[in-house]
CSV table of C-alpha atoms in Angstrom, one decimal:
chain,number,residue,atom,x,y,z
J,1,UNK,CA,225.0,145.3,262.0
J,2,UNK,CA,221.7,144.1,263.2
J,3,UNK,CA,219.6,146.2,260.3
J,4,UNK,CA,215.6,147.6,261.6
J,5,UNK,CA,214.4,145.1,258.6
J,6,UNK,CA,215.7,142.5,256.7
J,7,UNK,CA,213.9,140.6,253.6
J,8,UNK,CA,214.6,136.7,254.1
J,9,UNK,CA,215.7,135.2,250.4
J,10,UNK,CA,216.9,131.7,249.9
J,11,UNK,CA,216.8,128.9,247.8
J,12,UNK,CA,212.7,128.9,247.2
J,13,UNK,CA,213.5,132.6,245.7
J,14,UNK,CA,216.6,131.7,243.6
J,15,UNK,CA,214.7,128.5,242.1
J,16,UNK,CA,211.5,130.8,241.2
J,17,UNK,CA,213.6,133.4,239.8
J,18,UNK,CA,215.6,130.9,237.9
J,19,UNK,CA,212.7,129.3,236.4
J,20,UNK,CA,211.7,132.5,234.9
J,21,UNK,CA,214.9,133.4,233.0
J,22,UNK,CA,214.7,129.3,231.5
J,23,UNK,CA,211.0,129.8,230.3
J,24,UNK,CA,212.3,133.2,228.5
J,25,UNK,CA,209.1,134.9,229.0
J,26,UNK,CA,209.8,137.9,232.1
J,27,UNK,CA,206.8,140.5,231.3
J,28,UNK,CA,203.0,140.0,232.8
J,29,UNK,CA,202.1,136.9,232.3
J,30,UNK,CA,201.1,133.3,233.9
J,31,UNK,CA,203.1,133.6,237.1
J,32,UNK,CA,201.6,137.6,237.8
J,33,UNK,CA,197.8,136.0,237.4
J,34,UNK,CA,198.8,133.2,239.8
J,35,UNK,CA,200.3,135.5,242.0
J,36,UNK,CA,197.0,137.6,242.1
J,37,UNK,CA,195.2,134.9,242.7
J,38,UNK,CA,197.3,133.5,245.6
J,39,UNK,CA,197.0,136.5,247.3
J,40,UNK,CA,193.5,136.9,247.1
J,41,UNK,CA,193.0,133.9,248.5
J,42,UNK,CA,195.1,134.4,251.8
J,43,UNK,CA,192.8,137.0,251.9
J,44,UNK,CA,189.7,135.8,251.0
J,45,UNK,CA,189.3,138.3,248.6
J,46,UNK,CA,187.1,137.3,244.9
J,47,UNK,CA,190.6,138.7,243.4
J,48,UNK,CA,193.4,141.1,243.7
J,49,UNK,CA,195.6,143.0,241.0
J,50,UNK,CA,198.8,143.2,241.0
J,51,UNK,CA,200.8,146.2,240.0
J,52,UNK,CA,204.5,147.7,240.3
J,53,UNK,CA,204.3,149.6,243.7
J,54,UNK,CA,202.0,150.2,246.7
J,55,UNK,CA,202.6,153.9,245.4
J,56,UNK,CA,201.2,152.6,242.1
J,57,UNK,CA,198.1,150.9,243.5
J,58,UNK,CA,197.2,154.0,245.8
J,59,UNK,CA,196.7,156.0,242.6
J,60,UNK,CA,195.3,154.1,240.4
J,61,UNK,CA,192.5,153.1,243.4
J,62,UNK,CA,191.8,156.9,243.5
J,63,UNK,CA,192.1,157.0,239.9
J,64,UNK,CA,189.6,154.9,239.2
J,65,UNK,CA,187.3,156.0,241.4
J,66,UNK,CA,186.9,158.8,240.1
J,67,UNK,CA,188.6,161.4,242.4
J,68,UNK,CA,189.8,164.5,241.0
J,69,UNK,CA,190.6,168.2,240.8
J,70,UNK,CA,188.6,170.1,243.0
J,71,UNK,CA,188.2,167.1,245.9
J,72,UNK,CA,190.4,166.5,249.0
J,73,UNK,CA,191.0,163.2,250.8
J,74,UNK,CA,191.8,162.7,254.6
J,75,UNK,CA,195.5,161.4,254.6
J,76,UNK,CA,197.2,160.8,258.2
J,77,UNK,CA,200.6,162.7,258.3
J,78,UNK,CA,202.4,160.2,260.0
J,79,UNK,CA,203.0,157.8,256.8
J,80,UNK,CA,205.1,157.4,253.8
J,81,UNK,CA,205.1,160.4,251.4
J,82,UNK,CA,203.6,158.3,248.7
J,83,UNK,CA,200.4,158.1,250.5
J,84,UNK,CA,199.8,162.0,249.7
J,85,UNK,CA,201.6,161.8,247.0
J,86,UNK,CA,199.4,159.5,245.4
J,87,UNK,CA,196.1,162.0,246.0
J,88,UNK,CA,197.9,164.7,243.9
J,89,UNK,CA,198.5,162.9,241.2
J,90,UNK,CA,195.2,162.4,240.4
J,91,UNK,CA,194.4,166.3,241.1
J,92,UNK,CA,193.1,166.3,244.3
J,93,UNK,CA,193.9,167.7,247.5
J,94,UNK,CA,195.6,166.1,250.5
J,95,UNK,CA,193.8,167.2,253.7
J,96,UNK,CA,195.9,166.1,256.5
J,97,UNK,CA,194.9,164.9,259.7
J,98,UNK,CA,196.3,164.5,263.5
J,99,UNK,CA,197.1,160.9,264.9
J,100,UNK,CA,194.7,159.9,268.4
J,101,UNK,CA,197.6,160.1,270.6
J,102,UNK,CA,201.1,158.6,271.0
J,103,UNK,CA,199.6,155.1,272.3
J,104,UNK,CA,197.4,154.7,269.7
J,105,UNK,CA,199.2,156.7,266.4
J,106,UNK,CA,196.3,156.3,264.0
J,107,UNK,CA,194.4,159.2,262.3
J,108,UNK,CA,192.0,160.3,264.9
J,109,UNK,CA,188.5,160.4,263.7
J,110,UNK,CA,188.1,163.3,265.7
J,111,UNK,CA,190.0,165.2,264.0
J,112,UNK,CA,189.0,163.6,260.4
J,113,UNK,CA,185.2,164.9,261.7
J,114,UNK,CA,186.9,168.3,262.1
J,115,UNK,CA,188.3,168.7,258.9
J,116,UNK,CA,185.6,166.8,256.4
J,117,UNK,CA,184.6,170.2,254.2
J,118,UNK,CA,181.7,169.9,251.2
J,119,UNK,CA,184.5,168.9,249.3
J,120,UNK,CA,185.8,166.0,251.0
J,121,UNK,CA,185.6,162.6,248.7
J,122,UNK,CA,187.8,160.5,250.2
J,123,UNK,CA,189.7,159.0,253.4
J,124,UNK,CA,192.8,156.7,253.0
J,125,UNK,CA,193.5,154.8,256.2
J,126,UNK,CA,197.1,153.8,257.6
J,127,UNK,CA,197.4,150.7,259.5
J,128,UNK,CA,200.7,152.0,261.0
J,129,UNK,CA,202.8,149.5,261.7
J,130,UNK,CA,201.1,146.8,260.8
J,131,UNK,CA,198.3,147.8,263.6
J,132,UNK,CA,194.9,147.8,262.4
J,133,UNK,CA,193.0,150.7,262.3
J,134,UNK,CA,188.9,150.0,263.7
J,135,UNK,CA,186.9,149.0,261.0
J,136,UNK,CA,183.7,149.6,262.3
J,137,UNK,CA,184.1,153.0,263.4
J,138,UNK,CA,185.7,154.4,260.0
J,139,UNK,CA,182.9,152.7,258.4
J,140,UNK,CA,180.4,154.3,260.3
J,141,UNK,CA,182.3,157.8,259.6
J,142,UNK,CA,182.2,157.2,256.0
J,143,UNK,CA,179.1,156.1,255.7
J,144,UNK,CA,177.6,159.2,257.6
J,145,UNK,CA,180.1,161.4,255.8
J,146,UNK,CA,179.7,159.9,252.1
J,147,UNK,CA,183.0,159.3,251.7
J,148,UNK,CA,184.9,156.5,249.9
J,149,UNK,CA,187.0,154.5,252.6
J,150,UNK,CA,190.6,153.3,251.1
J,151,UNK,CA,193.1,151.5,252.9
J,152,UNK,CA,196.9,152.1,253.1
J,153,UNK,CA,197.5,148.4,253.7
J,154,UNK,CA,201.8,148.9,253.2
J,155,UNK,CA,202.4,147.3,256.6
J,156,UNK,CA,199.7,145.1,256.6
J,157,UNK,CA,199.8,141.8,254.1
J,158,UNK,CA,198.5,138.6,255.1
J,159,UNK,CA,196.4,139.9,258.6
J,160,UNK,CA,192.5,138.6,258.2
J,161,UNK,CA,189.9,141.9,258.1
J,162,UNK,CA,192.6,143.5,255.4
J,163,UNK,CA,191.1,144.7,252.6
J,164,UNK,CA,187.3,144.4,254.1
J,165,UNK,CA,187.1,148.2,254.7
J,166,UNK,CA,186.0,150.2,252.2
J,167,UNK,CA,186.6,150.6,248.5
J,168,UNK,CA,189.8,149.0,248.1
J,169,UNK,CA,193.3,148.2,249.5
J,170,UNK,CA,196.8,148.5,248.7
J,171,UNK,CA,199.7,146.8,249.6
J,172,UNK,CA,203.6,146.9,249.6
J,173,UNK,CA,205.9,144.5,248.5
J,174,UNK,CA,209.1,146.7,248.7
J,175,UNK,CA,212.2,145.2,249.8
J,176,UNK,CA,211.4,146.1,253.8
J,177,UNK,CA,208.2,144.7,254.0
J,178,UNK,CA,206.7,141.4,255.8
J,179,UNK,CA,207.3,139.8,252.5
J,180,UNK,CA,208.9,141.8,249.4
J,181,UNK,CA,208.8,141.2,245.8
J,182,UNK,CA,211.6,143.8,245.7
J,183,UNK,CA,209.4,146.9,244.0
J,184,UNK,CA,205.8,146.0,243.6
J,185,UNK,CA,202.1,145.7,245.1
J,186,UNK,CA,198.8,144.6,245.1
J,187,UNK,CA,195.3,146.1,245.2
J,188,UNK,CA,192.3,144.2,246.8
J,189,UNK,CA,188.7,145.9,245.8
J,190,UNK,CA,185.7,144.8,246.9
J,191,UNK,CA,183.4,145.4,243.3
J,192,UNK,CA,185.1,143.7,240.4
J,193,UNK,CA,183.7,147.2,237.8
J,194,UNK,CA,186.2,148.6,240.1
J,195,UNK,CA,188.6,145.6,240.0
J,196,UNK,CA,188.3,145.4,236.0
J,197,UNK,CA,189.1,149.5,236.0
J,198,UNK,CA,192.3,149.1,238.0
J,199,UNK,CA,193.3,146.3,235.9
J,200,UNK,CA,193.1,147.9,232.4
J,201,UNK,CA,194.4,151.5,233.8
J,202,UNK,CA,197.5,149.9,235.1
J,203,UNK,CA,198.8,148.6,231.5
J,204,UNK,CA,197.8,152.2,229.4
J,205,UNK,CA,194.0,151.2,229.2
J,206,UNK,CA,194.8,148.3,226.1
J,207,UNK,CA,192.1,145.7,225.8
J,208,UNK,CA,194.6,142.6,225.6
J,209,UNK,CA,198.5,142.7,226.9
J,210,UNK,CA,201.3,141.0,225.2
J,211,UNK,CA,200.6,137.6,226.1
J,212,UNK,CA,197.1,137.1,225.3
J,213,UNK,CA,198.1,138.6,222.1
J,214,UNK,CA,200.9,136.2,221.4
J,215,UNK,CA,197.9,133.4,222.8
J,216,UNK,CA,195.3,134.6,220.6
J,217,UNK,CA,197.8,135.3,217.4
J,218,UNK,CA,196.1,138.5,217.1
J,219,UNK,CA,198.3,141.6,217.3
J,220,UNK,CA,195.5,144.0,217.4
J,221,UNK,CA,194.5,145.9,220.2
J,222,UNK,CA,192.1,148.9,221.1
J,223,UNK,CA,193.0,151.5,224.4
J,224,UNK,CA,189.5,152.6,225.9
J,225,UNK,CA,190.6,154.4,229.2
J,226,UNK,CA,193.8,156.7,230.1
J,227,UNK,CA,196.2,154.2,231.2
J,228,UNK,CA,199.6,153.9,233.0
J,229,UNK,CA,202.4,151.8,232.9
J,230,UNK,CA,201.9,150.2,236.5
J,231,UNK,CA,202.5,146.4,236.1
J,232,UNK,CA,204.4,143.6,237.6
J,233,UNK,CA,206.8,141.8,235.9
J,234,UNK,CA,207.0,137.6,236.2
J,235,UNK,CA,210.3,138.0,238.1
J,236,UNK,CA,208.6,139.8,240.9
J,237,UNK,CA,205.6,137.5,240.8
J,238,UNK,CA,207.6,134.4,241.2
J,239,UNK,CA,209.4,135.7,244.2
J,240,UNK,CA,205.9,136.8,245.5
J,241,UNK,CA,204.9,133.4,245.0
J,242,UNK,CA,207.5,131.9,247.1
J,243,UNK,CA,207.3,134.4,249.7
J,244,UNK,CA,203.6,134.5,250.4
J,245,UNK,CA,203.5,131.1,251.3
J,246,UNK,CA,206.1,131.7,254.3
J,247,UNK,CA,204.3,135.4,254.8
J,248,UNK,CA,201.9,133.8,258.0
J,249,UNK,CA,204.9,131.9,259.5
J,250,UNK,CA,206.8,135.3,259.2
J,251,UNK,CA,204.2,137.2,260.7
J,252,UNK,CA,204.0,135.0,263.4
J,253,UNK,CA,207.6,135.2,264.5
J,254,UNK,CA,207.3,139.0,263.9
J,255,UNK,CA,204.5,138.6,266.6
J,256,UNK,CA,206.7,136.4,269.4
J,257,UNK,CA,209.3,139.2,268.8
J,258,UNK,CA,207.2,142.0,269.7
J,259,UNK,CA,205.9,140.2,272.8
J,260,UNK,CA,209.4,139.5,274.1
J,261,UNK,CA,210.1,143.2,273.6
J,262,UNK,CA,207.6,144.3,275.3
J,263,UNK,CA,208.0,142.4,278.4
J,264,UNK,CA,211.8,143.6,278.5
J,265,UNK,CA,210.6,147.1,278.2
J,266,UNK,CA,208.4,146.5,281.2
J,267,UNK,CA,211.3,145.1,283.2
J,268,UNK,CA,214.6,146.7,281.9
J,269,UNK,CA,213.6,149.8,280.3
J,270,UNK,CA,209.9,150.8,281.6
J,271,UNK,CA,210.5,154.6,280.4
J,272,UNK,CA,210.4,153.8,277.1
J,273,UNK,CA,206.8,153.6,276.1
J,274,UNK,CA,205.6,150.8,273.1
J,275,UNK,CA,202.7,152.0,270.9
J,276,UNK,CA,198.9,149.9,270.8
J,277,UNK,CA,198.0,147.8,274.0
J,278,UNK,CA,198.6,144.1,273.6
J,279,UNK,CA,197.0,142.2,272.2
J,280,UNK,CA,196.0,144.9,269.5
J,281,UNK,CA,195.6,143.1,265.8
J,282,UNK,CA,198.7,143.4,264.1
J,283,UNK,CA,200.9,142.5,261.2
J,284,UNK,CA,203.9,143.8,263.3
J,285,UNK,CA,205.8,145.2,260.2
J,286,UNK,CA,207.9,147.5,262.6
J,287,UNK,CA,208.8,148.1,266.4
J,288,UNK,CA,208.1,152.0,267.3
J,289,UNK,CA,208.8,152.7,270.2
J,290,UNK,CA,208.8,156.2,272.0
J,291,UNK,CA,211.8,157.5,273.7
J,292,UNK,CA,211.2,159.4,277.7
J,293,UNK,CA,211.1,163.2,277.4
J,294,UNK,CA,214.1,165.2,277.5
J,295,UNK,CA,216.2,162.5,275.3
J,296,UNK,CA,218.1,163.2,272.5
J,297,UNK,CA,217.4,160.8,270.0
J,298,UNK,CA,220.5,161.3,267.7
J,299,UNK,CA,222.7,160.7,270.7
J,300,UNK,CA,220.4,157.3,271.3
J,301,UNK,CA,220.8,156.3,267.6
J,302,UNK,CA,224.7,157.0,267.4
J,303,UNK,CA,225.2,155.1,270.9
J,304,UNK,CA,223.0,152.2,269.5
J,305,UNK,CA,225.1,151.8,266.2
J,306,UNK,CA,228.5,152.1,267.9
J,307,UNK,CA,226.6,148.6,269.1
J,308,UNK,CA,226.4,147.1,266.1
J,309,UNK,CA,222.3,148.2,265.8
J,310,UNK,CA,220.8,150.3,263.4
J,311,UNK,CA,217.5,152.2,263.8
J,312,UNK,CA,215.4,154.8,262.3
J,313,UNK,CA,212.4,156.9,262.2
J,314,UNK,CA,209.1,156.2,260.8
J,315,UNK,CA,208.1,159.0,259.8
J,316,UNK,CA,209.1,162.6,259.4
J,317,UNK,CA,205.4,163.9,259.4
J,318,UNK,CA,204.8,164.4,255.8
J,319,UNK,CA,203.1,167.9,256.0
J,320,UNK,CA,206.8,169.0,257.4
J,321,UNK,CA,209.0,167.4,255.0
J,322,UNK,CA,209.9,170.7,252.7
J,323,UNK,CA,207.4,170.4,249.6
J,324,UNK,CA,204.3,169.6,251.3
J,325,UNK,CA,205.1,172.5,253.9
J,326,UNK,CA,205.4,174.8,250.9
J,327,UNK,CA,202.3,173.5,249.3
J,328,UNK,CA,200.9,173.9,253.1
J,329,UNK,CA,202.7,176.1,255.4
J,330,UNK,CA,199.5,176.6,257.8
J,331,UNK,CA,199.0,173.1,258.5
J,332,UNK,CA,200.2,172.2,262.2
J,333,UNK,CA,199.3,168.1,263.5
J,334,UNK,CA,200.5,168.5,267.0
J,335,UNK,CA,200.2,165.0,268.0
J,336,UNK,CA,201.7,163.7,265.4
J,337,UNK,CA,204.9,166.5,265.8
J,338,UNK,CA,205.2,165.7,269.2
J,339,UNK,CA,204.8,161.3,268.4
J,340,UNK,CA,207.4,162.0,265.1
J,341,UNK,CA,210.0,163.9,267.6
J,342,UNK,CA,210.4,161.1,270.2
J,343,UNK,CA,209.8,157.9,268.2
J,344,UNK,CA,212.3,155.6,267.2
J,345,UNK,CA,212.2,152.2,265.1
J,346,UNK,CA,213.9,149.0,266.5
J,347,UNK,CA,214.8,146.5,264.5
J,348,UNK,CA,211.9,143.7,263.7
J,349,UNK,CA,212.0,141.0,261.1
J,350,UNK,CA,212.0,137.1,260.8
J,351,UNK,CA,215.8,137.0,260.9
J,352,UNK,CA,215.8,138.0,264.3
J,353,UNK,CA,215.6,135.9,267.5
J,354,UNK,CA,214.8,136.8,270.8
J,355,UNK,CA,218.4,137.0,272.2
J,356,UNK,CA,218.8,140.1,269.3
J,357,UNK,CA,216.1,141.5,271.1
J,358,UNK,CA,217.5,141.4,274.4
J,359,UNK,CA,220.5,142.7,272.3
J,360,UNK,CA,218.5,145.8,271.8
J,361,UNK,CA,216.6,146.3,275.1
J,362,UNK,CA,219.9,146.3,276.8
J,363,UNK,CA,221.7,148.5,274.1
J,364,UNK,CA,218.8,151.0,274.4
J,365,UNK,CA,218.9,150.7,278.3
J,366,UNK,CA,222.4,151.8,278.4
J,367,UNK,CA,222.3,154.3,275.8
J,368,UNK,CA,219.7,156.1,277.9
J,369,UNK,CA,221.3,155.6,281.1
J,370,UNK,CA,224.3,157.4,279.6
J,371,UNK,CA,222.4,160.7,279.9
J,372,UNK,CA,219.6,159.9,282.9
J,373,UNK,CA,221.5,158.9,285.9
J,374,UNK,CA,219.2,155.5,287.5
J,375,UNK,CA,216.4,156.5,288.8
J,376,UNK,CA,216.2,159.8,287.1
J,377,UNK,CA,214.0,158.9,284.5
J,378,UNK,CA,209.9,158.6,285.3
């Protein structure tokens, strides 16, 4: 089966991991701080924290800024759950908003404009498959607005701008990302008050962790802020280690795999439309692409895995999955419906080469020729 995403592991990984277990110490420690520190500086961030989860980082960046009950933050519907999810947990209100348009699915600012109340304290940005969303005119809304500007950075590791925004990032280290960690994240913020908040918050607010305690012999501690237990262990920073240093190579072939797609689309398969003009600044951490009108998309998925070629859907819109639509039954995003109905994900990672991708193109050629004789479909 050739699977949408793949995380590439080898013998860099198994040596890192390996050299954990012999040094007998697996919590935070060493290898997490040079991890942060590594990733800040493909970045060229001051610093970054690391924590357990993208899902993790969302809320303690909203945690720690101070956003609460009675607020409401502009969230995109067509994301991962967690992004919402994170903006109750600290007691606020998810406010969600419409994607521009099928070629460019990124919360419209339009319709962020439209729905900005007196209550409004926040905006967390999606760069949706990897695709940046434009800096300079979110920070002009949010400047104009008063809001705090947060980015949702999941799909997005290693591009330059990242991070530059607003407030803070988060990122994603999950098993199906540009480079994985297996569970685990990162948080870039641009004031170190901020940076310093995160970091206590995500180990229960204590004033020293384990290891500087066994450092310093003293097994005292104080706890000076409510706290969570949000960090990264040194088995996860060790792999992160290794894998970072491959992320821009990775990201790269990502990049020569979406352009080969592309240009087969255009000559075998022009009904099928591919998201963000070229050359549109990307991490290209998936291949959406949106299937002509009329199709039936399960039939297109069963017809492509008979082939050997698995696919899926990013996303269900979150305000239509069943306990957001109970918390929200008025809220309607027709763009993103409409985008979420026809979309489907081809499979994209550094495994891949380009002869798997005119695997694909093909596959999906045929699969839609099955139901739209040739020339049938615009």
């Amino acid at each position: 089966m050739l699977l949408v995403s793949e995380p590439v592991l080898g013998e860099d990984e198994k040596a890192a991991l390996s050299a954990v277990i012999e040094s007998g110490w697996v919590t935070m420690g060493d290898r997490v701080r040079d991890f942060e520190q590594a990733f800040a500086r493909m970045h060229e961030a001051e610093d970054s924290v690391a924590v357990g989860s993208c899902t993790a980082a969302l809320h303690l960046i909203l945690h720690a800024l101070g956003i609460g009950p009675g607020d409401e933050v502009l969230v995109p519907s067509l994301t991962f759950v967690a992004t919402a999810n994170s903006v109750l947990y600290v007691g606020a209100r998810p406010v969600f908003v419409d994607i521009g348009s099928a070629e460019v699915p990124l919360m419209s600012l339009d319709d962020a404009e439209a729905k900005c109340t007196s209550r409004t304290k926040a905006v967390i940005l999606v760069h949706f498959a990897g695709y940046l969303a434009h800096r300079d005119a979110w920070q002009s809304f949010a400047r104009r607005k008063g809001l705090l500007l947060i980015e949702d950075a999941a799909h997005a590791p290693g591009m330059p701008d990242v991070g530059t925004y607003g407030e803070a990032a988060a990122f994603s280290f999950y098993g199906n990302k540009n480079m994985t960690t297996a569970e685990g994240g990162a948080i870039i913020a641009r004031s170190r008050t901020l940076r310093e908040t995160i970091r206590s918050a995500r180990a229960h607010g204590m004033t020293s962790g384990t290891r500087q305690r066994l450092t310093n012999r003293r097994p005292d501690y104080d706890v000076t802020i409510l706290g969570f237990n949000y960090r990264m262990d040194e088995l996860r920073a060790a792999l992160g280690l290794a894998q970072l240093k491959k992320l821009p190579q990775w990201n790269d072939t990502r990049r020569r795999l979406s352009t080969s797609y592309r240009q087969l689309f255009a000559e075998q398969c022009p009904s099928v439309m591919v998201p963000f003009e070229a050359p549109w600044p990307s991490a290209h951490h998936i291949m959406p692409v949106v299937l002509p009108p009329g199709t039936i998309r399960q039939r297109v998925i069963d017809r492509l895995r008979k082939r050997g070629i698995q696919t899926t859907v990013h996303y269900p819109p979150v305000h239509r999955l069943t306990f957001y639509r109970d918390l929200y039954p008025e809220t309607t995003l027709s763009r993103t419906e409409d985008f979420a109905r026809h979309e489907l994900t081809l499979p994209l990672h550094p495994g891949m080469t380009t002869s798997d991708v005119e695997r694909v193109v093909t596959a999906l050629a045929a699969a839609l020729a099955a139901d739209y004789p040739v020339g049938a479909v615009a």
